[in-house]
Tab-separated table of C-alpha atoms in Angstrom:
chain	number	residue	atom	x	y	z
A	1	UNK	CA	8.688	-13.135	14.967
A	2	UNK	CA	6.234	-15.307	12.516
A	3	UNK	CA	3.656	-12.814	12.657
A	4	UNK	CA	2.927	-10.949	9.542
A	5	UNK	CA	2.412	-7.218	9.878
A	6	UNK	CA	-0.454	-5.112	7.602
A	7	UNK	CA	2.563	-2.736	7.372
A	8	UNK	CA	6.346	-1.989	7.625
A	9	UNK	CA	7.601	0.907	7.089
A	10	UNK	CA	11.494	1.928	6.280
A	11	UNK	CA	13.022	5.099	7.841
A	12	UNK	CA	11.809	7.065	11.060
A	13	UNK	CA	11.928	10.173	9.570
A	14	UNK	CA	8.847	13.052	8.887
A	15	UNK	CA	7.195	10.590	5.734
A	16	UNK	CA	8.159	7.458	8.133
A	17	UNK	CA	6.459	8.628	11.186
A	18	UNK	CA	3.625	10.585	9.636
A	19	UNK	CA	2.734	7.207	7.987
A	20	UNK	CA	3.294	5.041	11.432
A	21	UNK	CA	0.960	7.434	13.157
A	22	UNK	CA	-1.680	7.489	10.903
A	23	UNK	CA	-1.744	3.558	11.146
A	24	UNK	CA	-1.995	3.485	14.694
A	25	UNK	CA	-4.336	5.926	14.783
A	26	UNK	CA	-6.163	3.171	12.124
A	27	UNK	CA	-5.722	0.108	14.195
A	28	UNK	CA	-3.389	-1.393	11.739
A	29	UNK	CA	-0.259	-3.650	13.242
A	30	UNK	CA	2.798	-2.172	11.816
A	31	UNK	CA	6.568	-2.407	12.496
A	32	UNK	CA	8.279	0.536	11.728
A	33	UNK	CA	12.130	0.526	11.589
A	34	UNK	CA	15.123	2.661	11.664
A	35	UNK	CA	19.011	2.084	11.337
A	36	UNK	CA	19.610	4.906	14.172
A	37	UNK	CA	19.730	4.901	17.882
A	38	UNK	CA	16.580	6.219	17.985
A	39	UNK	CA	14.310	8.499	15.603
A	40	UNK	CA	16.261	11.414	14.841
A	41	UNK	CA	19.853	10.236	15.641
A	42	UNK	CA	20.308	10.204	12.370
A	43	UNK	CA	19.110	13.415	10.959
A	44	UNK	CA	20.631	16.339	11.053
A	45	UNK	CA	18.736	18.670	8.920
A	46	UNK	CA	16.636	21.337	10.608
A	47	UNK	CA	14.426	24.195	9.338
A	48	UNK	CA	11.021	25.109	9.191
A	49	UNK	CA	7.946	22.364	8.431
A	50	UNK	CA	5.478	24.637	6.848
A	51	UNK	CA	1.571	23.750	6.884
A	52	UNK	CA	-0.643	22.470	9.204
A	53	UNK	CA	-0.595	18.744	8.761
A	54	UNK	CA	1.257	18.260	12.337
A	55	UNK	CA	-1.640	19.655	13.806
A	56	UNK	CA	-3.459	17.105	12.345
A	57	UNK	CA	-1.112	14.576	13.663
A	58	UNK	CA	-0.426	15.766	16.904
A	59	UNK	CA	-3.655	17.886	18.198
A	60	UNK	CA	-2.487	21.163	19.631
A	61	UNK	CA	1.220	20.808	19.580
A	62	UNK	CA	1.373	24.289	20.753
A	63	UNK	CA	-0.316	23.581	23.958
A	64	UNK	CA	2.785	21.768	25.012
A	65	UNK	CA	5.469	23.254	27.521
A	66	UNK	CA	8.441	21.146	25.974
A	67	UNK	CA	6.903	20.439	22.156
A	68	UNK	CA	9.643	18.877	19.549
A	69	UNK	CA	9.821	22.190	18.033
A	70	UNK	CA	11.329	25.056	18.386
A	71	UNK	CA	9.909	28.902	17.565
A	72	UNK	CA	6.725	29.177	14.867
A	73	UNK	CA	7.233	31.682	11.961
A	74	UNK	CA	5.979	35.067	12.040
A	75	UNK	CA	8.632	36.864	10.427
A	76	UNK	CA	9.931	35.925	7.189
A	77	UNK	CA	13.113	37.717	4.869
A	78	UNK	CA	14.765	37.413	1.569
A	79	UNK	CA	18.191	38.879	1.120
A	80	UNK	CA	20.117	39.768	-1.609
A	81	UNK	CA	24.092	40.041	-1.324
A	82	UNK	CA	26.623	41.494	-3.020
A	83	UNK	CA	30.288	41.395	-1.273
A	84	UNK	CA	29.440	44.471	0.609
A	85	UNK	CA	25.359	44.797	0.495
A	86	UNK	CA	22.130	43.460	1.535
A	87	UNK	CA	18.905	44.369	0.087
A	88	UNK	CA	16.148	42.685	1.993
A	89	UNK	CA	12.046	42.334	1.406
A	90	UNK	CA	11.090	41.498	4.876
A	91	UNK	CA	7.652	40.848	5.919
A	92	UNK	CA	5.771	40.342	9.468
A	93	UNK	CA	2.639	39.645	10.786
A	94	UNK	CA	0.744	38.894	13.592
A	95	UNK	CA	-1.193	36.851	11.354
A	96	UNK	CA	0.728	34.400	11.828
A	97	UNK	CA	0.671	34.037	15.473
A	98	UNK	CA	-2.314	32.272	15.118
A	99	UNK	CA	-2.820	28.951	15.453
A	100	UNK	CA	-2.136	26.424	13.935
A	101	UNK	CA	0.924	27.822	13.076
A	102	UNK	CA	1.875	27.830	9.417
A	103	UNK	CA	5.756	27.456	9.905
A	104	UNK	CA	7.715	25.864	12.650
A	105	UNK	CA	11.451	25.689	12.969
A	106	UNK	CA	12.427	22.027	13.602
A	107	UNK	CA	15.796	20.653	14.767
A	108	UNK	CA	15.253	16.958	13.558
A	109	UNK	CA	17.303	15.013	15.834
A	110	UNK	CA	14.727	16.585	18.373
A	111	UNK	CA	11.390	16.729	16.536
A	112	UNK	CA	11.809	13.174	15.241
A	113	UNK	CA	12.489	11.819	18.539
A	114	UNK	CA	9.459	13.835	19.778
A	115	UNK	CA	7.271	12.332	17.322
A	116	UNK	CA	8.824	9.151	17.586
A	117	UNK	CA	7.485	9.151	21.472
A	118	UNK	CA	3.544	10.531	20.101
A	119	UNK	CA	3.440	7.193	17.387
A	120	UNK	CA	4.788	5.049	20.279
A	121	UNK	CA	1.642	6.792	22.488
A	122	UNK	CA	-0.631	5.993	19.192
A	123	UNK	CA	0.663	2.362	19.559
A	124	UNK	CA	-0.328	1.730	22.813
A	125	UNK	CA	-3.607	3.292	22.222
A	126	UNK	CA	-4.169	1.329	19.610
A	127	UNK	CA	-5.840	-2.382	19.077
A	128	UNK	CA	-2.730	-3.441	18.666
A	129	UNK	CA	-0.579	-2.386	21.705
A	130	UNK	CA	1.497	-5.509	21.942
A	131	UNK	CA	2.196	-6.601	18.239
A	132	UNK	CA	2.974	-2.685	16.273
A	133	UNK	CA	7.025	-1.529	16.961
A	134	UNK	CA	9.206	1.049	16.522
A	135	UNK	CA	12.466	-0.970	16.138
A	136	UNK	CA	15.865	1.397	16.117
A	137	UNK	CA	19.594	0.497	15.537
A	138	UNK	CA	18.194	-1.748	12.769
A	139	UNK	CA	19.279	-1.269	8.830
A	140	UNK	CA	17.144	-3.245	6.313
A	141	UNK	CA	18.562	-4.654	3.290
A	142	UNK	CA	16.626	-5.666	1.242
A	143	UNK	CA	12.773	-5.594	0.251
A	144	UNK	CA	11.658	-8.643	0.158
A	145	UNK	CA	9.782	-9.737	-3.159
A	146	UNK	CA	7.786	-12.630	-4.669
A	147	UNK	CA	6.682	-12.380	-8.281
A	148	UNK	CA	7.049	-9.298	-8.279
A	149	UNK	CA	5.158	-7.879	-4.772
A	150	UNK	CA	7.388	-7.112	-1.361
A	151	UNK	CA	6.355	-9.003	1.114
A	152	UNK	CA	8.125	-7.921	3.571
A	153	UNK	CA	12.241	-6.669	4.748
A	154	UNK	CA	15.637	-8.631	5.284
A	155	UNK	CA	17.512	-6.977	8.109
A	156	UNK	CA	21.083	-9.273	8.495
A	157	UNK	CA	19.892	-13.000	8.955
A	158	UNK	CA	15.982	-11.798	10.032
A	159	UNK	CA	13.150	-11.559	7.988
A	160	UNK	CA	9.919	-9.965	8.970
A	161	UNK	CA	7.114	-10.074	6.408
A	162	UNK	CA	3.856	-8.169	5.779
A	163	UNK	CA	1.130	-7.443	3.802
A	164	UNK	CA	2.588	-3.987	2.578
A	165	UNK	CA	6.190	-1.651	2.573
A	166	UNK	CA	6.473	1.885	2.657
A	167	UNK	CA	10.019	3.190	1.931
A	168	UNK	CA	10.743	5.954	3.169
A	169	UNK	CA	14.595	5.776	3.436
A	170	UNK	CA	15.405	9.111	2.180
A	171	UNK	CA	17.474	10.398	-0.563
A	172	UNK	CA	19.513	7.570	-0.374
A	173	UNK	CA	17.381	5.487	-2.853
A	174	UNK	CA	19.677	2.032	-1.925
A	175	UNK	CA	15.891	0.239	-1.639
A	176	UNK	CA	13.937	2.314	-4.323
A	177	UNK	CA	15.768	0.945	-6.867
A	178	UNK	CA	16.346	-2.709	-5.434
A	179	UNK	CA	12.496	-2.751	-5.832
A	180	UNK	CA	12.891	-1.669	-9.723
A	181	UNK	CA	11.364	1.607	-9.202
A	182	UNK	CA	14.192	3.871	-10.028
A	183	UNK	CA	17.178	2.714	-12.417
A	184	UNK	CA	19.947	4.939	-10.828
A	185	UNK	CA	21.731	6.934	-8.347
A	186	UNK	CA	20.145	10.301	-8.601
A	187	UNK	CA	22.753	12.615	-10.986
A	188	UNK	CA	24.993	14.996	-9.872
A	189	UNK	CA	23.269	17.829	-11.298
A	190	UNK	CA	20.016	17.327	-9.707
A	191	UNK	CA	21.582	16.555	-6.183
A	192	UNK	CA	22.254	19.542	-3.889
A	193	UNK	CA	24.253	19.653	-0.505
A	194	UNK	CA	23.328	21.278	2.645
A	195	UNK	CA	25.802	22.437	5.260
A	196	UNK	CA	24.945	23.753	8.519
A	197	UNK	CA	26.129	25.179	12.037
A	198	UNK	CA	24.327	25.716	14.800
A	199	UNK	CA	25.305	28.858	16.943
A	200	UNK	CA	24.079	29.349	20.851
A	201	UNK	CA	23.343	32.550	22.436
A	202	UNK	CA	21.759	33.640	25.590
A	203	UNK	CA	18.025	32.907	24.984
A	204	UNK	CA	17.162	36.579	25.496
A	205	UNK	CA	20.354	38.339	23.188
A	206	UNK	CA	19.000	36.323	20.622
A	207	UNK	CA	15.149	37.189	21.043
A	208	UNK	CA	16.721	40.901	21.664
A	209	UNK	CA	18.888	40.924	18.053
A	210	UNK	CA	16.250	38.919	15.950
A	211	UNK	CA	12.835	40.994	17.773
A	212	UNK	CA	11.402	38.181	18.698
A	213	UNK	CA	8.532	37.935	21.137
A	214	UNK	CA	7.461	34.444	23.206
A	215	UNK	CA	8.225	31.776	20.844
A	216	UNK	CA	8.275	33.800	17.686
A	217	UNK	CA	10.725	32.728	15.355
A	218	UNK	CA	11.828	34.170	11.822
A	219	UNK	CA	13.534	32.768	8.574
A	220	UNK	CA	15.796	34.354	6.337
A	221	UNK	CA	16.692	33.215	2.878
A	222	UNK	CA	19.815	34.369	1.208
A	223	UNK	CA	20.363	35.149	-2.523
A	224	UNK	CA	23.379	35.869	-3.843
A	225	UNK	CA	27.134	36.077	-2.216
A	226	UNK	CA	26.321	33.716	-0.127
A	227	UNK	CA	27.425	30.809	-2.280
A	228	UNK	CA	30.341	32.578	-3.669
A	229	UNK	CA	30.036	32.368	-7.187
A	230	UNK	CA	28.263	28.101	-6.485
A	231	UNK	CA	24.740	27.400	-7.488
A	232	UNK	CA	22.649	27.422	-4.482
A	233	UNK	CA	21.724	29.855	-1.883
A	234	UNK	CA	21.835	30.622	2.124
A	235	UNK	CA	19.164	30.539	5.299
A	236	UNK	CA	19.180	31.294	8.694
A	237	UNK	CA	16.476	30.110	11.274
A	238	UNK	CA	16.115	31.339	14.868
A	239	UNK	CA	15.728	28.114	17.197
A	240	UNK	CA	14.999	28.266	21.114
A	241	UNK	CA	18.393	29.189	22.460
A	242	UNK	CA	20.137	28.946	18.744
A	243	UNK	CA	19.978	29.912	14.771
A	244	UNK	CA	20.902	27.561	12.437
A	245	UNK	CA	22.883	29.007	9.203
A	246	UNK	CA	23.609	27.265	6.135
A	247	UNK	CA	23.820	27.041	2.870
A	248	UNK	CA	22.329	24.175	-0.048
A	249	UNK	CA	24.612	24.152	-2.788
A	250	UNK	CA	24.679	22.377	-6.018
A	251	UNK	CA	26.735	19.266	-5.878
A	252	UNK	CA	27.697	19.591	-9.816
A	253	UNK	CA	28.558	23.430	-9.736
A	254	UNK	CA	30.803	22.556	-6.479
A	255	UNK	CA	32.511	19.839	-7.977
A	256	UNK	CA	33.235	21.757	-10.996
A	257	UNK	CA	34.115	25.051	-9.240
A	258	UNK	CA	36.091	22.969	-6.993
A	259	UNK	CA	35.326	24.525	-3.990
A	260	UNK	CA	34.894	23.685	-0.294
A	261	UNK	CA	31.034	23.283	1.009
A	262	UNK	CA	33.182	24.572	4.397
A	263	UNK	CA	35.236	27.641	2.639
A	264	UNK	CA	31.811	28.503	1.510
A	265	UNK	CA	30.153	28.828	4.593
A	266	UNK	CA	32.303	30.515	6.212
A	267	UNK	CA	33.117	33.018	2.778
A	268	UNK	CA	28.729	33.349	3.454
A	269	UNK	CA	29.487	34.013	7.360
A	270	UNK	CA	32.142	36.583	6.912
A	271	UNK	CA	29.719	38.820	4.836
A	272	UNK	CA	29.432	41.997	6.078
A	273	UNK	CA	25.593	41.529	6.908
A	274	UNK	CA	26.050	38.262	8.492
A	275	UNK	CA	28.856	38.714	10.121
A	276	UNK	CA	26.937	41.538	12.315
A	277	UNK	CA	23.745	39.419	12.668
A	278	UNK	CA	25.526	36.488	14.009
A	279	UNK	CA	28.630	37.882	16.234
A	280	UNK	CA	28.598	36.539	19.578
A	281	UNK	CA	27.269	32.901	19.718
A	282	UNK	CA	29.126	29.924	20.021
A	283	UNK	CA	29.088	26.963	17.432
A	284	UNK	CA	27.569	23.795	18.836
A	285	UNK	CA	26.786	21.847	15.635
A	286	UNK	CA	28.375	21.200	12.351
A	287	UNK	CA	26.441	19.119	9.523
A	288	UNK	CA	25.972	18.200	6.307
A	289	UNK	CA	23.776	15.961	4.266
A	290	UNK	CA	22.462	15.629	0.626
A	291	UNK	CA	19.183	16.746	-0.914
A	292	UNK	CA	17.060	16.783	-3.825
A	293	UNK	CA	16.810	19.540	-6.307
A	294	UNK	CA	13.326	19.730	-6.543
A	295	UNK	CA	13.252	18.964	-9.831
A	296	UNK	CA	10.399	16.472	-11.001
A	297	UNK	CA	12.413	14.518	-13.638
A	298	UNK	CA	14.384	12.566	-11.124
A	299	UNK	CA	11.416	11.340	-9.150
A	300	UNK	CA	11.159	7.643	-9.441
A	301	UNK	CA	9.420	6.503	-12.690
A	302	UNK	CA	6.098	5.625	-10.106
A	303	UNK	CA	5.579	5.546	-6.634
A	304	UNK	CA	4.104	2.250	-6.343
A	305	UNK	CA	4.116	-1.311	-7.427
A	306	UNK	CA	2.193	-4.422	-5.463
A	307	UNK	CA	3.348	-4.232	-2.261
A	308	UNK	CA	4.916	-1.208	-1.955
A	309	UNK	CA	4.937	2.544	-1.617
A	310	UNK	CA	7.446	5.472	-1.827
A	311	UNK	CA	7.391	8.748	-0.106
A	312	UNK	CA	9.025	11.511	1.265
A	313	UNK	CA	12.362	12.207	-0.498
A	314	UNK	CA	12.741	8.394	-0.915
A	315	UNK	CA	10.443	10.037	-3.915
A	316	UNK	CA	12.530	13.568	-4.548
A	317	UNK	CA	9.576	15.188	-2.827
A	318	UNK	CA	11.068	19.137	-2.286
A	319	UNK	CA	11.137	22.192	-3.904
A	320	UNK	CA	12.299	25.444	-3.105
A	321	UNK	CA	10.364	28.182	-5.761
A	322	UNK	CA	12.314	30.909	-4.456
A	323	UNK	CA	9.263	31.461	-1.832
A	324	UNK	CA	10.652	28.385	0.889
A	325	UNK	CA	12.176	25.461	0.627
A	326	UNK	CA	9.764	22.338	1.131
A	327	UNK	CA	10.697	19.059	1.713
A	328	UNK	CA	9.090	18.198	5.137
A	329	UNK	CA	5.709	19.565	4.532
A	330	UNK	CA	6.159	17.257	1.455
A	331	UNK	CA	6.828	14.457	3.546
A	332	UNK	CA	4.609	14.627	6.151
A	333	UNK	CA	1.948	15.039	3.524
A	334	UNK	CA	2.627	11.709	1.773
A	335	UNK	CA	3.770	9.761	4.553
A	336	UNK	CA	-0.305	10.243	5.767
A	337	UNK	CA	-1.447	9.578	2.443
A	338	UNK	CA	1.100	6.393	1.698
A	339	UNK	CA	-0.867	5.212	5.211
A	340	UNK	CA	-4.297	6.173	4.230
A	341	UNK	CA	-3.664	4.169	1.287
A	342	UNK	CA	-2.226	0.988	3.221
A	343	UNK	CA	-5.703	1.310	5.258
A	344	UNK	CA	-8.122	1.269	2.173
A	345	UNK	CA	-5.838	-1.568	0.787
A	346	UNK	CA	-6.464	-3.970	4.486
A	347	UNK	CA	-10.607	-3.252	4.040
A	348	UNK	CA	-10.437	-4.225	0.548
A	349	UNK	CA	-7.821	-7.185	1.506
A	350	UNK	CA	-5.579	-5.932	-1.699
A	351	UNK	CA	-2.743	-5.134	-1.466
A	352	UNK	CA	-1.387	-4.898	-5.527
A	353	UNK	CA	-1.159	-2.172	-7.752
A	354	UNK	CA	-4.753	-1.928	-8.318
A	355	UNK	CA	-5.343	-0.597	-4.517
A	356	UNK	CA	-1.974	0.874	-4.080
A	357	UNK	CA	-2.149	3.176	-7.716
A	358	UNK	CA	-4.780	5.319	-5.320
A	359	UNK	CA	-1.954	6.002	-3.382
A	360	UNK	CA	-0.535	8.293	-6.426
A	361	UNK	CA	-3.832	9.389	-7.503
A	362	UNK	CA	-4.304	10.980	-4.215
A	363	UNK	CA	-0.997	12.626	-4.115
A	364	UNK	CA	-1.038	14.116	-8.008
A	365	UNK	CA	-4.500	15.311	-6.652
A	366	UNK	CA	-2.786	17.202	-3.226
A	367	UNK	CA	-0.963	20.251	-3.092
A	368	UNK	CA	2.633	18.278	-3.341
A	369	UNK	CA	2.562	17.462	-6.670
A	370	UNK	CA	0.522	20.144	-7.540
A	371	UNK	CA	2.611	22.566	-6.360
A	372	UNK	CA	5.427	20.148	-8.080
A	373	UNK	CA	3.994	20.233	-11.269
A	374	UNK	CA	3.019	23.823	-11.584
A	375	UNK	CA	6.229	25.541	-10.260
A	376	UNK	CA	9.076	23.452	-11.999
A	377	UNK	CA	9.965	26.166	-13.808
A	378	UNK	CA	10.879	28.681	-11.207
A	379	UNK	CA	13.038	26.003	-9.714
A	380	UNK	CA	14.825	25.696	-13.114
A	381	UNK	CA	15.004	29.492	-12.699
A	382	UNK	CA	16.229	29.650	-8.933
A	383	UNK	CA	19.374	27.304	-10.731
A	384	UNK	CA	19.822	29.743	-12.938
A	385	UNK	CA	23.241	31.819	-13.150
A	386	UNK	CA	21.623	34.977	-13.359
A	387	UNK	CA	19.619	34.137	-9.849
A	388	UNK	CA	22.571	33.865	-7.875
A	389	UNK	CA	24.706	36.309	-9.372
A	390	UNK	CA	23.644	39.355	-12.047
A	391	UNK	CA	20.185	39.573	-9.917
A	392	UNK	CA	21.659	39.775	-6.176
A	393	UNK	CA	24.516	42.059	-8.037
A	394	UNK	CA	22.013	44.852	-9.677
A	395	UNK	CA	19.047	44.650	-6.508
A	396	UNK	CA	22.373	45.519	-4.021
A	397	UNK	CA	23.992	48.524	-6.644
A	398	UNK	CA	20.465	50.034	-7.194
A	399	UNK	CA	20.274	50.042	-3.019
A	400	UNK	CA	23.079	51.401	-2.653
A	401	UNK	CA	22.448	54.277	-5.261
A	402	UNK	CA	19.284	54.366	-3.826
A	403	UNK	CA	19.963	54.761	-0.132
A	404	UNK	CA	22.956	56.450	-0.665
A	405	UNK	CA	22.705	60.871	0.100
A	406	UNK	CA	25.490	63.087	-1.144
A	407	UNK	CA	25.763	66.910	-1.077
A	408	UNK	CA	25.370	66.810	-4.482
A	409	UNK	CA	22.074	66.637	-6.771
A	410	UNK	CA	19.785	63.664	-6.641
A	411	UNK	CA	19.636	61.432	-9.338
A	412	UNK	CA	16.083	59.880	-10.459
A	413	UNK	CA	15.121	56.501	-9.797
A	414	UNK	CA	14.769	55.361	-12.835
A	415	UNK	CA	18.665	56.893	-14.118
A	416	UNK	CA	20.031	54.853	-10.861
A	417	UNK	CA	18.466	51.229	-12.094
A	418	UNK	CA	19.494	52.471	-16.116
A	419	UNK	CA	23.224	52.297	-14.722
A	420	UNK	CA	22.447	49.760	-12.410
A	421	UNK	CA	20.976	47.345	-15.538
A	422	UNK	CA	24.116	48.389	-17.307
A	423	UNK	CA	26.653	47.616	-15.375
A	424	UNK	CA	25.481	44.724	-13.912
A	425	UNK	CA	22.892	43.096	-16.934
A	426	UNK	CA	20.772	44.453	-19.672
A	427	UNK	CA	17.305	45.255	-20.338
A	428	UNK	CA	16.855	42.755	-22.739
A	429	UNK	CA	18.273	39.809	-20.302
A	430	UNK	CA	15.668	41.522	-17.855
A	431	UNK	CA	12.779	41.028	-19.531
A	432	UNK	CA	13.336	37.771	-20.774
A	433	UNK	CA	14.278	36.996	-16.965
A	434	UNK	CA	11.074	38.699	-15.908
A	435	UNK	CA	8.808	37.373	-18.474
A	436	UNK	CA	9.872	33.713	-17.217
A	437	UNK	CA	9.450	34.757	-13.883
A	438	UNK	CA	5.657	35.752	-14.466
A	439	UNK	CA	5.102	32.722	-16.407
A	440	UNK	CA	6.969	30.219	-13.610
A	441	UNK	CA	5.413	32.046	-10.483
């Protein structure tokens, strides 16, 4: 193929396909590839894509019988464990049943494949039917680059060449840094890992034991016990006919600890709590994959250079503030914007630095990086020992004091957290806690 494209894009992922659709929405003549069988194949993360940029992508998802996703979010929980407690703050709202949703749960090998199928729609829609691609079972190599701009990808023997690249490969950063934009693997210590299983119920025992209505859907996030003693913490999600349950633990703090991702999970599932929320199902799935931290200093020292942008966690774009974890919101987000830029850069035929700098201008100036940028230190705090183990410890003792009714006197309130504090932490290590707190959230 001698043809050169405006675009190609690495990886059919969220920040991938976000960008291919915006292009063919555009008009622009794109090839976008991806080393699976098809979109998705790959992938086997799931969770909830917060926001309401896929609205924006794909018109009133929700209209559709079969969409790529699975329940929206109306009900949302954060637990605390100790080895024998749970102390949850659980909100719900019908708010949220409006649309478009704010939070759907996702199972990516689906909803990438989905998506996959609305670009391909885009395509033929487009002015360029017969010359844009979504090419699968294809891994790319190499970037390639002349004086210093890509100009296009080497996949085995083939070359393909274009105006433009967007990587968006992942957190495998194998083509980030054969560009020159990042030096290194990403460390250890700013690397997590996410396990996962997938457990299937009857459709309606799960909608009875989670109160679910239609296609509501809730998420639970897990402090505590959950990663036995491991940086990191635990979620659940309610899918159509299944939850997904997992834990993201850090990859340092494992090694160290040496400890099993797999003892862990099930050390998290055998919890007293858990155990009673998820008895019954069936395991269908069992995954794991890597992740970014969230923190900011391991981004790649820029996002762009002639030729070529980054996006999605190709750019360690996630954070989890203790609020959600965000990483496809992220990538959806930039993926559009990487595009956007690639469009500005055909009408003004350039396609260096000078166009493609916009590209970071408009994402410093979006909620990604602001969000990024303001909250870094309550994800330094979420890593914290004291967030996954004196916290979860003192919230479940002061429950239990709390909840607990003898045929004896009462105590106060306020005597049940002093022993609590004591036994578990101090006042002083509170306050210093909570005064960071304020100041990070």
């Amino acid at each position: 193929m001698d043809e050169k494209f405006d675009c190609i894009i690495v990886g059919a992922g969220v920040a991938g396909l976000a960008a291919a659709m915006t292009l063919a929405r555009n008009n622009m003549k794109f090839l976008l590839i991806e080393k699976g069988e098809f979109a998705g194949s790959k992938n086997v993360s799931g969770g909830v894509l917060w926001g309401s940029d896929l609205a924006k992508l794909v018109p009133e998802y929700w209209e559709e019988k079969d969409g790529g996703w699975e329940r929206f979010i109306n009900h949302r929980r954060l637990t605390f464990l100790d080895d024998q407690s749970s102390f949850s703050i659980d909100f719900k709202s019908s708010h949220f049943n409006e649309t478009p949703y704010t939070g759907v749960v996702v199972l990516r090998s689906k909803f990438d494949r989905w998506l996959a199928d609305k670009v391909e729609n885009a395509i033929a829609e487009s002015d360029y039917a017969m010359d844009s691609f979504i090419a699968t079972n294809i891994k790319v190599d190499e970037v390639l680059m002349e004086d210093g701009k890509a100009v296009g990808i080497r996949t085995g023997e083939e070359e393909f060449h274009a105006n433009s690249v967007i990587i968006a490969e992942g957190v495998n950063n194998l083509l980030t840094r054969q560009v020159g934009l990042q030096d290194d693997y990403v460390p250890a210590d700013h690397v997590l890992t996410g396990i996962k299983e997938v457990i299937r119920y009857d459709q309606e025992q799960l909608e009875d034991r989670f109160q679910l209505n239609g296609l509501s859907g809730m998420s639970n996030e897990y402090i505590g016990y959950a990663t036995d003693g491991v940086e990191g913490g635990g979620f659940l999600y309610t899918n159509r006919d299944t939850i997904s349950i997992g834990l993201v633990l850090g990859l340092k703090d494992l090694r160290e600890k040496r400890k099993s991702p797999h003892d862990i999970l099930n050390h998290f599932k055998d919890h007293p709590a858990v155990r009673d929320t998820i008895r019954g199902g069936e395991v269908v799935e069992y995954s794991a994959h890597v992740v970014s931290s969230g923190d900011k200093r391991i981004m790649p020292k820029e996002l762009y250079k002639d030729g070529v942008l980054i996006c999605g966690e190709a750019a360690n774009l996630l954070m989890n503030a203790g609020k959600a974890i965000q990483g496809m919101d992220y990538a959806m987000r930039s993926g559009i914007l990487a595009a956007e830029t690639i469009v500005d850069a055909k009408e003004k035929d350039d396609f260096t630095s000078n166009t493609l700098k916009n590209y970071r201008k408009a994402l410093d100036e979006s909620y990604v990086m602001k969000d990024m940028n303001g909250f870094q230190d309550a994800v330094h705090m979420l890593h914290s020992p004291e967030m996954f183990k004196d916290v979860p410890n003192l919230v479940c003792d002061f429950g239990r004091k709390f909840f607990s009714i003898k045929n004896e006197p009462t105590k106060k309130s306020r005597k049940m957290l002093a022993e609590s504090v004591k036994e578990h932490s101090s006042y002083w290590d509170l306050i210093k806690l909570g005064l960071k707190g304020a100041k990070s959230l």
